[in-house]
PDB file of C-alpha atoms in Angstrom:
ATOM      1  CA  ALA P   1      93.421 112.263 127.473  1.00 78.00           C
ATOM      2  CA  GLN P   2      94.732 111.110 124.156  1.00 85.00           C
ATOM      3  CA  ARG P   3      96.000 113.994 122.121  1.00 91.00           C
ATOM      4  CA  VAL P   4      98.280 114.768 119.198  1.00 94.00           C
ATOM      5  CA  THR P   5      99.920 118.149 118.922  1.00 95.00           C
ATOM      6  CA  GLN P   6     101.597 119.550 115.847  1.00 96.00           C
ATOM      7  CA  PRO P   7     102.865 122.935 116.972  1.00 95.00           C
ATOM      8  CA  GLU P   8     103.594 124.395 113.547  1.00 95.00           C
ATOM      9  CA  LYS P   9     100.807 125.275 111.128  1.00 94.00           C
ATOM     10  CA  LEU P  10     103.293 126.120 108.399  1.00 96.00           C
ATOM     11  CA  LEU P  11     106.876 125.138 107.790  1.00 97.00           C
ATOM     12  CA  SER P  12     108.598 126.928 104.957  1.00 97.00           C
ATOM     13  CA  VAL P  13     112.010 125.781 103.698  1.00 97.00           C
ATOM     14  CA  PHE P  14     114.169 125.981 100.596  1.00 97.00           C
ATOM     15  CA  LYS P  15     114.894 123.029  98.365  1.00 97.00           C
ATOM     16  CA  GLY P  16     117.788 120.987  99.714  1.00 97.00           C
ATOM     17  CA  ALA P  17     117.330 122.137 103.307  1.00 97.00           C
ATOM     18  CA  PRO P  18     116.619 119.672 106.107  1.00 97.00           C
ATOM     19  CA  VAL P  19     113.057 119.296 107.270  1.00 97.00           C
ATOM     20  CA  GLU P  20     111.666 118.375 110.663  1.00 97.00           C
ATOM     21  CA  LEU P  21     107.923 118.304 111.221  1.00 97.00           C
ATOM     22  CA  LYS P  22     107.162 118.112 114.903  1.00 97.00           C
ATOM     23  CA  CYS P  23     104.618 115.839 116.532  1.00 97.00           C
ATOM     24  CA  ASN P  24     104.005 115.317 120.228  1.00 97.00           C
ATOM     25  CA  TYR P  25     101.455 112.977 121.705  1.00 95.00           C
ATOM     26  CA  SER P  26      99.716 112.314 124.965  1.00 93.00           C
ATOM     27  CA  TYR P  27      98.783 108.720 125.697  1.00 89.00           C
ATOM     28  CA  SER P  28      99.145 106.623 128.816  1.00 83.00           C
ATOM     29  CA  GLY P  29      99.528 103.285 127.064  1.00 81.00           C
ATOM     30  CA  SER P  30     101.877 101.985 124.405  1.00 81.00           C
ATOM     31  CA  PRO P  31     101.335 104.252 121.404  1.00 84.00           C
ATOM     32  CA  GLU P  32     101.141 103.456 117.736  1.00 88.00           C
ATOM     33  CA  LEU P  33     102.004 106.473 115.629  1.00 92.00           C
ATOM     34  CA  PHE P  34     101.645 107.332 111.986  1.00 93.00           C
ATOM     35  CA  TRP P  35     102.271 110.100 109.526  1.00 96.00           C
ATOM     36  CA  TYR P  36      99.737 110.872 106.824  1.00 96.00           C
ATOM     37  CA  VAL P  37     100.260 113.212 103.883  1.00 96.00           C
ATOM     38  CA  GLN P  38      97.907 115.071 101.589  1.00 94.00           C
ATOM     39  CA  TYR P  39      99.414 116.437  98.374  1.00 95.00           C
ATOM     40  CA  SER P  40      97.554 119.108  96.445  1.00 92.00           C
ATOM     41  CA  ARG P  41      94.416 117.684  94.809  1.00 89.00           C
ATOM     42  CA  GLN P  42      95.116 114.218  96.168  1.00 91.00           C
ATOM     43  CA  ARG P  43      93.630 112.146  98.941  1.00 93.00           C
ATOM     44  CA  LEU P  44      94.989 111.854 102.411  1.00 95.00           C
ATOM     45  CA  GLN P  45      97.266 108.823 102.459  1.00 94.00           C
ATOM     46  CA  LEU P  46      99.462 106.952 104.878  1.00 93.00           C
ATOM     47  CA  LEU P  47     103.106 107.973 104.623  1.00 94.00           C
ATOM     48  CA  LEU P  48     104.718 105.850 107.286  1.00 91.00           C
ATOM     49  CA  ARG P  49     104.165 104.114 110.605  1.00 87.00           C
ATOM     50  CA  HIS P  50     106.572 103.926 113.511  1.00 83.00           C
ATOM     51  CA  ILE P  51     106.273 100.190 113.929  1.00 76.00           C
ATOM     52  CA  SER P  52     107.685  99.574 110.454  1.00 77.00           C
ATOM     53  CA  ARG P  53     110.759 101.704 111.055  1.00 75.00           C
ATOM     54  CA  GLU P  54     110.761 102.448 107.347  1.00 81.00           C
ATOM     55  CA  SER P  55     111.926 105.308 105.168  1.00 83.00           C
ATOM     56  CA  ILE P  56     109.389 106.496 102.632  1.00 86.00           C
ATOM     57  CA  LYS P  57     110.295 109.109 100.010  1.00 91.00           C
ATOM     58  CA  GLY P  58     113.342 109.904 102.117  1.00 91.00           C
ATOM     59  CA  PHE P  59     111.283 110.618 105.243  1.00 94.00           C
ATOM     60  CA  THR P  60     111.912 108.914 108.557  1.00 93.00           C
ATOM     61  CA  ALA P  61     110.303 109.248 111.958  1.00 93.00           C
ATOM     62  CA  ASP P  62     111.515 107.918 115.275  1.00 87.00           C
ATOM     63  CA  LEU P  63     109.279 107.330 118.249  1.00 89.00           C
ATOM     64  CA  ASN P  64     110.758 108.885 121.376  1.00 90.00           C
ATOM     65  CA  LYS P  65     108.697 107.664 124.315  1.00 89.00           C
ATOM     66  CA  GLY P  66     110.670 109.731 126.810  1.00 91.00           C
ATOM     67  CA  GLU P  67     109.831 112.958 125.018  1.00 92.00           C
ATOM     68  CA  THR P  68     106.474 111.622 123.729  1.00 93.00           C
ATOM     69  CA  SER P  69     107.430 112.730 120.234  1.00 95.00           C
ATOM     70  CA  PHE P  70     107.300 111.329 116.714  1.00 95.00           C
ATOM     71  CA  HIS P  71     108.952 113.966 114.567  1.00 96.00           C
ATOM     72  CA  LEU P  72     109.104 113.503 110.794  1.00 96.00           C
ATOM     73  CA  LYS P  73     112.470 114.216 109.221  1.00 96.00           C
ATOM     74  CA  LYS P  74     114.037 114.457 105.812  1.00 96.00           C
ATOM     75  CA  PRO P  75     117.643 115.528 105.247  1.00 96.00           C
ATOM     76  CA  PHE P  76     117.110 117.285 101.906  1.00 97.00           C
ATOM     77  CA  ALA P  77     113.688 118.676 101.051  1.00 96.00           C
ATOM     78  CA  GLN P  78     112.350 118.524  97.505  1.00 97.00           C
ATOM     79  CA  GLU P  79     109.687 120.734  95.943  1.00 97.00           C
ATOM     80  CA  GLU P  80     107.435 117.713  95.520  1.00 96.00           C
ATOM     81  CA  ASP P  81     107.399 117.297  99.299  1.00 97.00           C
ATOM     82  CA  SER P  82     105.151 120.340  99.588  1.00 97.00           C
ATOM     83  CA  ALA P  83     101.934 119.080 101.190  1.00 97.00           C
ATOM     84  CA  MET P  84      99.905 118.891 104.382  1.00 95.00           C
ATOM     85  CA  TYR P  85     101.295 116.443 106.907  1.00 97.00           C
ATOM     86  CA  TYR P  86      99.248 114.940 109.722  1.00 96.00           C
ATOM     87  CA  CYS P  87     100.529 113.001 112.672  1.00 96.00           C
ATOM     88  CA  ALA P  88      98.124 110.367 114.014  1.00 95.00           C
ATOM     89  CA  LEU P  89      97.865 108.234 117.158  1.00 92.00           C
ATOM     90  CA  GLY P  90      96.088 104.931 117.475  1.00 83.00           C
ATOM     91  CA  PRO P  91      94.419 102.491 116.874  1.00 67.00           C
ATOM     92  CA  PHE P  92      93.920 101.575 120.562  1.00 64.00           C
ATOM     93  CA  SER P  93      91.829  98.410 120.448  1.00 64.00           C
ATOM     94  CA  GLY P  94      90.351  95.653 118.372  1.00 59.00           C
ATOM     95  CA  GLY P  95      92.269  96.502 115.251  1.00 58.00           C
ATOM     96  CA  TYR P  96      89.894  99.339 114.506  1.00 64.00           C
ATOM     97  CA  ASN P  97      91.745 102.307 113.151  1.00 69.00           C
ATOM     98  CA  LYS P  98      90.211 104.934 115.417  1.00 80.00           C
ATOM     99  CA  LEU P  99      93.036 107.313 114.814  1.00 89.00           C
ATOM    100  CA  ILE P 100      93.442 110.653 116.556  1.00 91.00           C
ATOM    101  CA  PHE P 101      94.908 113.221 114.219  1.00 93.00           C
ATOM    102  CA  GLY P 102      96.887 116.344 114.887  1.00 95.00           C
ATOM    103  CA  ALA P 103      95.886 119.645 113.315  1.00 94.00           C
ATOM    104  CA  GLY P 104      98.430 119.228 110.560  1.00 95.00           C
ATOM    105  CA  THR P 105     101.467 121.127 109.314  1.00 96.00           C
ATOM    106  CA  ARG P 106     101.713 122.572 105.854  1.00 96.00           C
ATOM    107  CA  LEU P 107     105.175 122.079 104.400  1.00 98.00           C
ATOM    108  CA  ALA P 108     106.133 124.525 101.671  1.00 98.00           C
ATOM    109  CA  VAL P 109     109.383 123.815  99.852  1.00 97.00           C
ATOM    110  CA  HIS P 110     110.598 126.729  97.769  1.00 96.00           C
ATOM    111  CA  PRO P 111     112.972 126.471  94.787  1.00 94.00           C
TER     112      PRO P 111
ATOM    113  CA  ASN D   1      89.730 100.649  91.097  1.00 62.00           C
ATOM    114  CA  ALA D   2      87.917 103.641  92.613  1.00 76.00           C
ATOM    115  CA  GLY D   3      88.800 102.933  96.262  1.00 93.00           C
ATOM    116  CA  VAL D   4      86.636 105.160  98.475  1.00 97.00           C
ATOM    117  CA  THR D   5      84.071 107.368  96.759  1.00 97.00           C
ATOM    118  CA  GLN D   6      82.077 110.119  98.451  1.00 97.00           C
ATOM    119  CA  THR D   7      78.978 111.848  97.123  1.00 96.00           C
ATOM    120  CA  PRO D   8      78.218 114.666  96.901  1.00 96.00           C
ATOM    121  CA  LYS D   9      81.529 116.518  96.830  1.00 95.00           C
ATOM    122  CA  PHE D  10      79.961 119.900  97.557  1.00 96.00           C
ATOM    123  CA  ARG D  11      76.672 120.900  99.142  1.00 96.00           C
ATOM    124  CA  VAL D  12      75.142 124.055 100.541  1.00 96.00           C
ATOM    125  CA  LEU D  13      72.315 123.701 103.035  1.00 95.00           C
ATOM    126  CA  LYS D  14      70.118 126.040 104.985  1.00 96.00           C
ATOM    127  CA  THR D  15      69.850 125.682 108.737  1.00 97.00           C
ATOM    128  CA  GLY D  16      67.378 122.969 109.589  1.00 96.00           C
ATOM    129  CA  GLN D  17      67.576 121.104 106.311  1.00 96.00           C
ATOM    130  CA  SER D  18      68.570 117.470 106.193  1.00 95.00           C
ATOM    131  CA  MET D  19      70.933 115.616 103.951  1.00 95.00           C
ATOM    132  CA  THR D  20      72.844 112.370 103.567  1.00 97.00           C
ATOM    133  CA  LEU D  21      76.452 111.854 102.555  1.00 97.00           C
ATOM    134  CA  LEU D  22      77.183 108.574 100.864  1.00 97.00           C
ATOM    135  CA  CYS D  23      80.460 106.716 101.117  1.00 97.00           C
ATOM    136  CA  ALA D  24      81.154 103.666  98.975  1.00 97.00           C
ATOM    137  CA  GLN D  25      84.265 101.482  98.980  1.00 97.00           C
ATOM    138  CA  ASP D  26      85.193  98.701  96.608  1.00 95.00           C
ATOM    139  CA  MET D  27      88.038  97.152  98.604  1.00 93.00           C
ATOM    140  CA  ASN D  28      85.861  94.792 100.656  1.00 93.00           C
ATOM    141  CA  HIS D  29      87.001  96.508 103.850  1.00 93.00           C
ATOM    142  CA  GLU D  30      85.289  95.614 107.106  1.00 92.00           C
ATOM    143  CA  TYR D  31      85.804  98.949 108.807  1.00 92.00           C
ATOM    144  CA  MET D  32      84.525 102.341 107.732  1.00 94.00           C
ATOM    145  CA  TYR D  33      84.761 105.790 109.306  1.00 95.00           C
ATOM    146  CA  TRP D  34      83.440 109.287 109.014  1.00 97.00           C
ATOM    147  CA  TYR D  35      85.699 112.174 110.004  1.00 96.00           C
ATOM    148  CA  ARG D  36      85.201 115.907 109.896  1.00 96.00           C
ATOM    149  CA  GLN D  37      88.007 118.358 109.263  1.00 93.00           C
ATOM    150  CA  ASP D  38      87.895 121.879 110.579  1.00 92.00           C
ATOM    151  CA  PRO D  39      90.588 124.573 110.344  1.00 85.00           C
ATOM    152  CA  GLY D  40      93.179 124.226 113.070  1.00 82.00           C
ATOM    153  CA  MET D  41      91.613 121.082 114.476  1.00 84.00           C
ATOM    154  CA  GLY D  42      92.715 118.236 112.277  1.00 85.00           C
ATOM    155  CA  LEU D  43      90.381 115.329 111.625  1.00 92.00           C
ATOM    156  CA  ARG D  44      87.898 114.274 114.279  1.00 93.00           C
ATOM    157  CA  LEU D  45      86.067 110.958 114.224  1.00 93.00           C
ATOM    158  CA  ILE D  46      82.279 111.261 114.026  1.00 96.00           C
ATOM    159  CA  HIS D  47      81.097 107.655 113.746  1.00 96.00           C
ATOM    160  CA  TYR D  48      82.578 104.401 112.643  1.00 93.00           C
ATOM    161  CA  SER D  49      81.479 100.893 111.709  1.00 94.00           C
ATOM    162  CA  VAL D  50      83.227  97.583 112.227  1.00 90.00           C
ATOM    163  CA  GLY D  51      80.948  95.628 109.941  1.00 91.00           C
ATOM    164  CA  GLU D  52      77.682  95.497 108.066  1.00 93.00           C
ATOM    165  CA  GLY D  53      74.802  96.414 110.327  1.00 93.00           C
ATOM    166  CA  THR D  54      76.999  97.876 113.086  1.00 93.00           C
ATOM    167  CA  THR D  55      77.834 101.462 113.961  1.00 95.00           C
ATOM    168  CA  ALA D  56      79.476 103.212 116.889  1.00 93.00           C
ATOM    169  CA  LYS D  57      80.057 106.744 118.096  1.00 93.00           C
ATOM    170  CA  GLY D  58      83.338 108.489 117.687  1.00 91.00           C
ATOM    171  CA  GLU D  59      84.631 111.677 119.252  1.00 90.00           C
ATOM    172  CA  VAL D  60      82.030 114.134 117.896  1.00 94.00           C
ATOM    173  CA  PRO D  61      78.808 112.192 117.113  1.00 96.00           C
ATOM    174  CA  ASP D  62      76.171 114.736 118.156  1.00 95.00           C
ATOM    175  CA  GLY D  63      73.914 115.917 115.353  1.00 95.00           C
ATOM    176  CA  TYR D  64      74.816 113.027 113.051  1.00 97.00           C
ATOM    177  CA  ASN D  65      73.420 109.589 112.362  1.00 96.00           C
ATOM    178  CA  VAL D  66      74.930 106.781 110.333  1.00 97.00           C
ATOM    179  CA  SER D  67      73.908 103.512 108.766  1.00 97.00           C
ATOM    180  CA  ARG D  68      75.804 100.563 107.296  1.00 96.00           C
ATOM    181  CA  LEU D  69      73.162  98.460 105.599  1.00 94.00           C
ATOM    182  CA  LYS D  70      75.629  97.112 103.067  1.00 95.00           C
ATOM    183  CA  LYS D  71      79.272  96.303 103.650  1.00 95.00           C
ATOM    184  CA  GLN D  72      80.439  98.619 100.905  1.00 96.00           C
ATOM    185  CA  ASN D  73      78.369 101.644 101.928  1.00 97.00           C
ATOM    186  CA  PHE D  74      78.455 103.941 104.950  1.00 98.00           C
ATOM    187  CA  LEU D  75      75.939 106.773 105.088  1.00 98.00           C
ATOM    188  CA  LEU D  76      76.250 109.908 107.205  1.00 98.00           C
ATOM    189  CA  GLY D  77      73.046 111.805 107.870  1.00 97.00           C
ATOM    190  CA  LEU D  78      72.348 115.270 109.175  1.00 96.00           C
ATOM    191  CA  GLU D  79      68.731 115.453 110.311  1.00 91.00           C
ATOM    192  CA  SER D  80      68.658 119.177 111.052  1.00 95.00           C
ATOM    193  CA  ALA D  81      71.758 120.934 109.792  1.00 95.00           C
ATOM    194  CA  ALA D  82      73.379 123.668 111.871  1.00 96.00           C
ATOM    195  CA  PRO D  83      76.053 126.210 110.899  1.00 96.00           C
ATOM    196  CA  SER D  84      78.442 124.433 113.301  1.00 96.00           C
ATOM    197  CA  GLN D  85      78.316 121.462 110.934  1.00 97.00           C
ATOM    198  CA  THR D  86      79.948 123.445 108.167  1.00 97.00           C
ATOM    199  CA  SER D  87      83.027 121.378 107.524  1.00 97.00           C
ATOM    200  CA  VAL D  88      84.840 119.047 105.181  1.00 95.00           C
ATOM    201  CA  TYR D  89      83.770 115.463 105.713  1.00 97.00           C
ATOM    202  CA  PHE D  90      86.029 112.535 104.978  1.00 97.00           C
ATOM    203  CA  CYS D  91      85.080 108.915 104.725  1.00 97.00           C
ATOM    204  CA  ALA D  92      87.687 106.232 105.171  1.00 96.00           C
ATOM    205  CA  SER D  93      87.881 102.467 105.213  1.00 94.00           C
ATOM    206  CA  SER D  94      90.365  99.923 106.470  1.00 91.00           C
ATOM    207  CA  ALA D  95      90.996  96.224 106.677  1.00 87.00           C
ATOM    208  CA  PRO D  96      91.134  94.440 110.033  1.00 78.00           C
ATOM    209  CA  PHE D  97      94.419  94.745 111.883  1.00 69.00           C
ATOM    210  CA  ARG D  98      96.145  96.747 109.198  1.00 71.00           C
ATOM    211  CA  ALA D  99      97.346  99.086 111.863  1.00 68.00           C
ATOM    212  CA  GLY D 100      96.855 102.706 111.004  1.00 81.00           C
ATOM    213  CA  GLU D 101      96.227 102.201 107.306  1.00 88.00           C
ATOM    214  CA  LEU D 102      93.113 104.138 106.402  1.00 92.00           C
ATOM    215  CA  PHE D 103      92.045 104.688 102.831  1.00 95.00           C
ATOM    216  CA  PHE D 104      90.345 108.036 102.433  1.00 96.00           C
ATOM    217  CA  GLY D 105      87.824 109.483 100.066  1.00 96.00           C
ATOM    218  CA  GLU D 106      88.310 112.856  98.420  1.00 95.00           C
ATOM    219  CA  GLY D 107      86.159 114.689 100.938  1.00 95.00           C
ATOM    220  CA  SER D 108      82.784 116.405 100.864  1.00 96.00           C
ATOM    221  CA  ARG D 109      82.609 120.116 101.563  1.00 96.00           C
ATOM    222  CA  LEU D 110      79.386 121.047 103.342  1.00 97.00           C
ATOM    223  CA  THR D 111      78.304 124.609 104.051  1.00 96.00           C
ATOM    224  CA  VAL D 112      75.333 125.315 106.294  1.00 96.00           C
ATOM    225  CA  LEU D 113      73.956 128.836 106.046  1.00 95.00           C
TER     226      LEU D 113
END
């Protein structure tokens, strides 16, 4: 079964500390993985996708097929990074974005 | 540019009542989706549509119906609301083959008493 697991409900760090938000997936095919973010009072939005191998707002994520993981990392957290982060798997077929989301991790960055 | 707009944003229903959530997008997207978000469970796909006049079931379709009579609108209906349908509902849209890029509405919080 296709599944996304984010083991931490809350990750609390101090400003300037490194951040790693964990994401593990279960999928028998070739996965496409994404990170979405929801800042306070804003809409859920795409942060980055593994296929682009990009760095957005200092965040990076590497797909590790051996460990079936797609952890989100940032070397130095900022207060404005505080938000809910969702890992998502998909879209599986036809270009439709039938994403499967994890339960989300709340990142709290303290001054 | 409003993007994806959901109405209403809040609603309280009694068990057995019916209601419709409206989603409208102004980006000319082909694909539209309805998700529900429950604590500890992330977002789960209810129904989706790949074009005007088409709909398909997602992961948790029971108790819901949808219609896509116009390309820009995607309606989610609850014919007989149940307390288990208390949730936050999100509509999203996307363009073909823009892998993983969903544009979300602000959400609609529904409480069924």
